[in-house]
Tab-separated table of C-alpha atoms in Angstrom:
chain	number	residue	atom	x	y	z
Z	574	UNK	CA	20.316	-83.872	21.000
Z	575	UNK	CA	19.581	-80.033	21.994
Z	576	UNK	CA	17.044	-78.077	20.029
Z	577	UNK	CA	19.982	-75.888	18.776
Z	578	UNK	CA	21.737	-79.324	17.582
Z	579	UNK	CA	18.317	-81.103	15.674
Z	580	UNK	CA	18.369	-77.290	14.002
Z	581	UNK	CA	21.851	-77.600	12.706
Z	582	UNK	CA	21.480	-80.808	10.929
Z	583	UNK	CA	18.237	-80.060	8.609
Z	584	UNK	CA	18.909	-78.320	5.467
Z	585	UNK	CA	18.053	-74.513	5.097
Z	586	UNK	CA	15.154	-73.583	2.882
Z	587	UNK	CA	16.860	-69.802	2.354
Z	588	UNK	CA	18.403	-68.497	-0.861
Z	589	UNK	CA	19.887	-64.969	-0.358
Z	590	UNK	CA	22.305	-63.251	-2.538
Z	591	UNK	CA	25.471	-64.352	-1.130
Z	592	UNK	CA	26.609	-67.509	1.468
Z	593	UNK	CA	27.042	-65.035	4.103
Z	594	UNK	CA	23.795	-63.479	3.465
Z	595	UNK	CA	21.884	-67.051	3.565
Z	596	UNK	CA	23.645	-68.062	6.524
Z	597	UNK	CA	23.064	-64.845	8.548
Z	598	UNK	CA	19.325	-64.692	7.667
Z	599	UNK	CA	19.050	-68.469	8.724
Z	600	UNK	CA	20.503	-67.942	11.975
Z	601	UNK	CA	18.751	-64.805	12.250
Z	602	UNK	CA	14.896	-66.537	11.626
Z	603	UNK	CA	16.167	-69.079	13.931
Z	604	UNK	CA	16.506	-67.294	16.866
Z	605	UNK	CA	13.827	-65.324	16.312
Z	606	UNK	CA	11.447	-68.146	15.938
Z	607	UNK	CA	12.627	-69.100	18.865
Z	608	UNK	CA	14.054	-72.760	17.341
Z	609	UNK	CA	16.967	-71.346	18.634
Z	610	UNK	CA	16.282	-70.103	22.371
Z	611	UNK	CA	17.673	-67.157	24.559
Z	612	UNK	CA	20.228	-68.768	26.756
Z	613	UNK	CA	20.993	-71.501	24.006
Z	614	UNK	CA	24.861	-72.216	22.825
Z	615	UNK	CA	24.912	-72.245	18.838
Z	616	UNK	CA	26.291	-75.084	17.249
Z	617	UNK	CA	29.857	-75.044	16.587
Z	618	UNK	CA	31.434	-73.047	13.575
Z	619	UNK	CA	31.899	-77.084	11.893
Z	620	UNK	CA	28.358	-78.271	11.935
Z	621	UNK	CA	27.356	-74.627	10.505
Z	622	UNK	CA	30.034	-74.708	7.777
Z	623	UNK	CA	28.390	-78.082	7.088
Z	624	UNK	CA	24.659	-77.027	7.381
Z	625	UNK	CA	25.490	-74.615	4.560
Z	626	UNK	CA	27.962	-75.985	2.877
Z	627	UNK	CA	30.531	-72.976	3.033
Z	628	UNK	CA	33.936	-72.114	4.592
Z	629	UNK	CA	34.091	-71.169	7.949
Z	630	UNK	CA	35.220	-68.089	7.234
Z	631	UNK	CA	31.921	-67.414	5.814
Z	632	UNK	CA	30.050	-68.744	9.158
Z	633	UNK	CA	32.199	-65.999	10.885
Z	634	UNK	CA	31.372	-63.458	9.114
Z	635	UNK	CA	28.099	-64.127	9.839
Z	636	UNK	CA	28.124	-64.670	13.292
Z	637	UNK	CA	30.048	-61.103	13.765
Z	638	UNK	CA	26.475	-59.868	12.127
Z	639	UNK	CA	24.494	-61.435	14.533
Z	640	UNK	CA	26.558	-60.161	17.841
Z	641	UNK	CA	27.235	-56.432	15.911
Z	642	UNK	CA	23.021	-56.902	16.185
Z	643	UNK	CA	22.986	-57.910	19.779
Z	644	UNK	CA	21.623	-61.042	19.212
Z	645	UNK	CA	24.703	-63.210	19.909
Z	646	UNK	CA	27.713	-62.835	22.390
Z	647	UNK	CA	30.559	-65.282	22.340
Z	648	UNK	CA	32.270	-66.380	24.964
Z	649	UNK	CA	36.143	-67.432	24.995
Z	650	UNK	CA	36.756	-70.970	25.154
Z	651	UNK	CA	32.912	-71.718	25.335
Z	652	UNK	CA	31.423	-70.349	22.117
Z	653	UNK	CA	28.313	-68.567	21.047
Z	654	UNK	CA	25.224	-68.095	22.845
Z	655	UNK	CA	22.085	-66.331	22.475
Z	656	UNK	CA	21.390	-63.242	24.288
Z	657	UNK	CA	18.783	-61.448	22.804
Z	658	UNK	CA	15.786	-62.943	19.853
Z	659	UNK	CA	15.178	-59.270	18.771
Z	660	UNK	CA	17.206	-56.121	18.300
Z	661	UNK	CA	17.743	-53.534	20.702
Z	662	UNK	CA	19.779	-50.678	20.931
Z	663	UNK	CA	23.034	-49.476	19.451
Z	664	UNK	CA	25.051	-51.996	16.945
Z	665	UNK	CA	27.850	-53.494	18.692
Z	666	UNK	CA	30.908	-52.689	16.114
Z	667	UNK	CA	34.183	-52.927	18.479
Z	668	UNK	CA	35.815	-49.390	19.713
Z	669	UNK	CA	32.782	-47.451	18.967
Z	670	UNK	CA	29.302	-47.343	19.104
Z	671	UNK	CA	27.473	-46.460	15.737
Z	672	UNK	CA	25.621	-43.790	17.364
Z	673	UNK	CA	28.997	-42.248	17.982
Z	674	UNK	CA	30.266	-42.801	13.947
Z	675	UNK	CA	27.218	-41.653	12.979
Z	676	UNK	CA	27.559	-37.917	15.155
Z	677	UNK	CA	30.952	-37.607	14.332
Z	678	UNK	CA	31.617	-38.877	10.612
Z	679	UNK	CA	29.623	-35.970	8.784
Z	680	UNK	CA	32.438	-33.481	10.731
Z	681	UNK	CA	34.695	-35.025	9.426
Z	682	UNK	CA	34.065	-36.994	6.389
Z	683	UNK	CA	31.484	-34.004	4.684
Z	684	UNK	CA	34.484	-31.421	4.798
Z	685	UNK	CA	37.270	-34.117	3.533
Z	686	UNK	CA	35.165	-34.938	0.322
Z	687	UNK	CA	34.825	-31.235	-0.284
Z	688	UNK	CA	38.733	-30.561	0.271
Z	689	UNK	CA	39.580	-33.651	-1.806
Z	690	UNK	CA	37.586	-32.482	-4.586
Z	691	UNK	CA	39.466	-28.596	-4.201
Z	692	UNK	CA	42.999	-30.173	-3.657
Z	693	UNK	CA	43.246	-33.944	-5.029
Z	694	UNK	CA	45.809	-34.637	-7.325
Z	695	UNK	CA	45.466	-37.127	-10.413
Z	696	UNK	CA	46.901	-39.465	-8.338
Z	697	UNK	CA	44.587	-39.319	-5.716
Z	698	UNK	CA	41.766	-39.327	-8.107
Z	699	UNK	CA	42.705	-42.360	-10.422
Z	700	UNK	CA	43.176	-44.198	-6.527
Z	701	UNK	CA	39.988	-43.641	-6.049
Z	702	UNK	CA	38.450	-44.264	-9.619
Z	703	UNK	CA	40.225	-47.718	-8.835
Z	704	UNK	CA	38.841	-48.483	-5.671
Z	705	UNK	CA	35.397	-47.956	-6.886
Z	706	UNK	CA	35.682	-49.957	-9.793
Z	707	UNK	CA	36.795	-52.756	-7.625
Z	708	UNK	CA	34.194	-52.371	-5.338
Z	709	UNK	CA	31.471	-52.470	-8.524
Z	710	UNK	CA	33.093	-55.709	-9.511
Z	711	UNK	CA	33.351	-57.604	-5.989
Z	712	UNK	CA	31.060	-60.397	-5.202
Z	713	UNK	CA	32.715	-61.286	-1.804
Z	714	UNK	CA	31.168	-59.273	0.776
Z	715	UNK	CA	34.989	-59.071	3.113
Z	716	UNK	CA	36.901	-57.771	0.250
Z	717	UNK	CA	34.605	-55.205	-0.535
Z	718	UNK	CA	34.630	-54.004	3.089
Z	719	UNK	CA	38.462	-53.635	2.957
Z	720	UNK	CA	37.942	-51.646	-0.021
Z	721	UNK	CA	35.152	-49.453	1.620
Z	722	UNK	CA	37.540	-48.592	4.403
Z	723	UNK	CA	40.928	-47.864	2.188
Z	724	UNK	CA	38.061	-45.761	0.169
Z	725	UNK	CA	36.979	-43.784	2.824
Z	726	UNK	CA	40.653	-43.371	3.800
Z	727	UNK	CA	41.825	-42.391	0.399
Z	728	UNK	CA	39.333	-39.588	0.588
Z	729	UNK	CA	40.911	-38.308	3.477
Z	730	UNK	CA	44.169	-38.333	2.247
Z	731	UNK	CA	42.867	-36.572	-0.795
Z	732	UNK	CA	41.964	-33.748	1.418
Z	733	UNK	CA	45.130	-33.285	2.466
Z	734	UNK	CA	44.465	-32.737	6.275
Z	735	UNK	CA	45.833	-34.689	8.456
Z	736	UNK	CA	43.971	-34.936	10.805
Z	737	UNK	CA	41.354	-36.083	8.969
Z	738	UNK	CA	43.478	-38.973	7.528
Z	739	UNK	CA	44.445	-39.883	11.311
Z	740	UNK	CA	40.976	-39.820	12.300
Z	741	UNK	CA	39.486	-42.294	9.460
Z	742	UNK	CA	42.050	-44.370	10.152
Z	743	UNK	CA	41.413	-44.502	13.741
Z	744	UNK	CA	37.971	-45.495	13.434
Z	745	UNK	CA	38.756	-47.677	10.225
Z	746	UNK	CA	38.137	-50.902	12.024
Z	747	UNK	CA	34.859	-49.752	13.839
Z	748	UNK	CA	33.634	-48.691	9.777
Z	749	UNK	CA	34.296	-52.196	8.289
Z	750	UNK	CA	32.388	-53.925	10.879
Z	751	UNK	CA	29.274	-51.173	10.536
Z	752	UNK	CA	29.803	-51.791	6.704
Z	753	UNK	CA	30.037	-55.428	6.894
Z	754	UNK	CA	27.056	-55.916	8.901
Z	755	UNK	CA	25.042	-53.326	6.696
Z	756	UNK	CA	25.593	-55.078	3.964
Z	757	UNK	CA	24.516	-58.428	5.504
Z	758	UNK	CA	21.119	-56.841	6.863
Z	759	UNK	CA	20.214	-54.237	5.011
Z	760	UNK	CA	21.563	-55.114	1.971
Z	761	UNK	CA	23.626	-51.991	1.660
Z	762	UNK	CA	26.769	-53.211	-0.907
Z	763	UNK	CA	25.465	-52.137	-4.357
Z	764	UNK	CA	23.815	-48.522	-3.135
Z	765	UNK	CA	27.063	-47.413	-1.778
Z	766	UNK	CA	28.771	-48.310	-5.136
Z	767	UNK	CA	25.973	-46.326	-6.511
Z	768	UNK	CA	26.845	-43.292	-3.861
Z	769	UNK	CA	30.630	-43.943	-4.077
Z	770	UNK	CA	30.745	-43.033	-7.442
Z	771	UNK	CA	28.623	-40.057	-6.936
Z	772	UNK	CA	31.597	-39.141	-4.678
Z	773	UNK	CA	34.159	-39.499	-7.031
Z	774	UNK	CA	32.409	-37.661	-9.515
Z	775	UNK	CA	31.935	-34.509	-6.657
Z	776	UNK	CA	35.721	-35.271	-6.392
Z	777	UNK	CA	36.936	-35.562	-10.217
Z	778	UNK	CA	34.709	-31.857	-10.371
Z	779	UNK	CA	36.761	-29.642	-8.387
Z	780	UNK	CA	33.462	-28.606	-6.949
Z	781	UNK	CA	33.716	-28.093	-3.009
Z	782	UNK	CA	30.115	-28.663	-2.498
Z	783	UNK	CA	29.052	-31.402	-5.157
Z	784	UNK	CA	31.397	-33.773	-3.383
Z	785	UNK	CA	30.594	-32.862	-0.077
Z	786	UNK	CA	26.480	-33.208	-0.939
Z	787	UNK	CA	27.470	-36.640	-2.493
Z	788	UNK	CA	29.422	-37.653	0.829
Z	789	UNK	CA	26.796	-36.195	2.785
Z	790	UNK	CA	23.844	-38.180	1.197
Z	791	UNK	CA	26.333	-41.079	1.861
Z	792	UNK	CA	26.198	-40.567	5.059
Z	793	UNK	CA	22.648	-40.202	5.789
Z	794	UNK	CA	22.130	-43.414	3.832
Z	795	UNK	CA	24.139	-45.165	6.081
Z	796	UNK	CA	22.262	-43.523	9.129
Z	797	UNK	CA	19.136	-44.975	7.758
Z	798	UNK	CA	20.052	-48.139	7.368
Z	799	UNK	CA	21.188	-48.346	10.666
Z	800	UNK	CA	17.916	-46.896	12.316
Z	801	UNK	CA	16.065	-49.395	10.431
Z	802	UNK	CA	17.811	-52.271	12.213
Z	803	UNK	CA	15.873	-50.844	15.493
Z	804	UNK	CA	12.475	-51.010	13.685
C-alpha cells in the first residue's frame, strides 16, 4: 500500500464549514505535511468520496481548489498527482489568469455598477434583489457560484452596455472558478453577500458613485483574498 493509499483509508480529524471545505483543507494539510508527497498520484475520486463520506461531486470540487492553487495537476486517463506542497504564483482558473481578472475587472465592472445604478430598470433591480437573496440563503458552495456569476452578469446588463455584458460573460467561467476556490480557501462566501448587497443598494440609489464605490470595494476584497493565497 502507497503512503498516499494508508492516508486515504484513516478517518479525517477536520471539521470545516462545509464537505467541500473539510475535504479541501484535508487534502491541503496532507500534502503539505508531506503525507502526501510531490510526485505522488492521489487516491482515486472513490476512496476520497469514501474517506469523507460525501458525493463525488463534492471531492471534485475540491480537487479543482487544489490544482486552481497549483498544488495538483491531473492528468487524462491517469489521474491526479502532486506537483507542488506550497503555493506559488498566479491561481490557475482556466482561460485566464487571476492577475489578468484582477487588472481588467475594475474597467469594466466599477463603471457597469455605476451605469446600472443611473439606468436599471425595476426589472433589473428586483433580478438582482433576487439573486442576492438566494445567494444569502445557499449553503452549497456550486450553486452559489452560479449565482455569483449570473450576478455579476445581471449587473452588466443593468448597465445597459453591451459590451460590458459581452465581456462578463466572456470571462464568466474564469470568475466561478476564482469564486469557487475563494470561497474554499479563504472563506470568501458570506463577505461577498455582505458586499453584494452593498451593491444593490448603490444600484436601487440611482447614485452613480455609491454603486460603483460598493463594486469597487468588491473588487479589492477579492484582490486580497487572492494575494493572501501567495503568503
Amino acid at each position: 500500500m502507497s503512503l498516499s493509499d494508508s492516508w486515504a483509508v484513516r478517518q479525517p480529524t477536520v471539521t470545516r464549514l462545509s464537505a467541500a471545505e473539510a475535504v479541501f483543507e484535508d487534502i491541503r494539510d496532507a500534502i503539505v505535511s508531506g503525507q502526501i508527497a510531490v510526485g505522488d498520484k492521489l487516491p482515486a475520486e472513490s476512496a476520497l468520496a469514501t474517506r469523507h463520506g460525501v458525493s463525488r461531486s463534492v471531492i471534485r470540487e475540491a480537487l479543482r481548489s487544489c490544482t486552481a492553487l497549483g498544488l495538483t495537476e491531473t492528468k487524462t486517463g491517469r489521474g491526479t498527482f502532486v506537483v507542488r506542497d506550497r503555493v506559488t504564483g498566479d491561481l490557475d482558473i482556466g482561460n485566464y489568469e487571476a492577475r489578468e481578472l484582477m487588472e481588467a475587472r475594475p474597467h469594466v465592472e466599477i463603471p457597469s455598477a455605476g451605469w446600472a445604478a443611473e439606468r436599471r430598470t425595476d426589472d433589473d433591480l428586483a433580478v438582482l434583489e433576487g439573486l442576492t437573496d438566494e445567494m444569502r440563503s445557499e449553503d452549497d458552495h456550486q450553486a452559489w457560484v452560479l449565482l455569483d456569476g449570473q450576478f455579476h452578469t445581471a449587473i452588466a446588463r443593468a448597465s445597459k452596455n453591451r459590451v460590458f455584458e459581452a465581456i462578463i460573460v466572456d470571462i464568466r467561467g474564469a470568475l466561478t472558478r476564482q469564486s469557487e476556490t475563494l470561497n474554499l480557501v479563504a472563506h470568501r462566501q458570506q463577505k461577498s453577500n455582505v458586499e453584494h448587497d452593498l451593491i444593490v443598494a448603490g444600484i436601487r440609489s440611482g447614485n452613480y458613485q455609491q454603486a460603483a464605490d460598493a463594486m469597487a470595494a468588491h473588487l479589492d476584497a477579492v484582490r486580497g483574498a487572492v494575494e493572501s493565497l501567495r503568503r
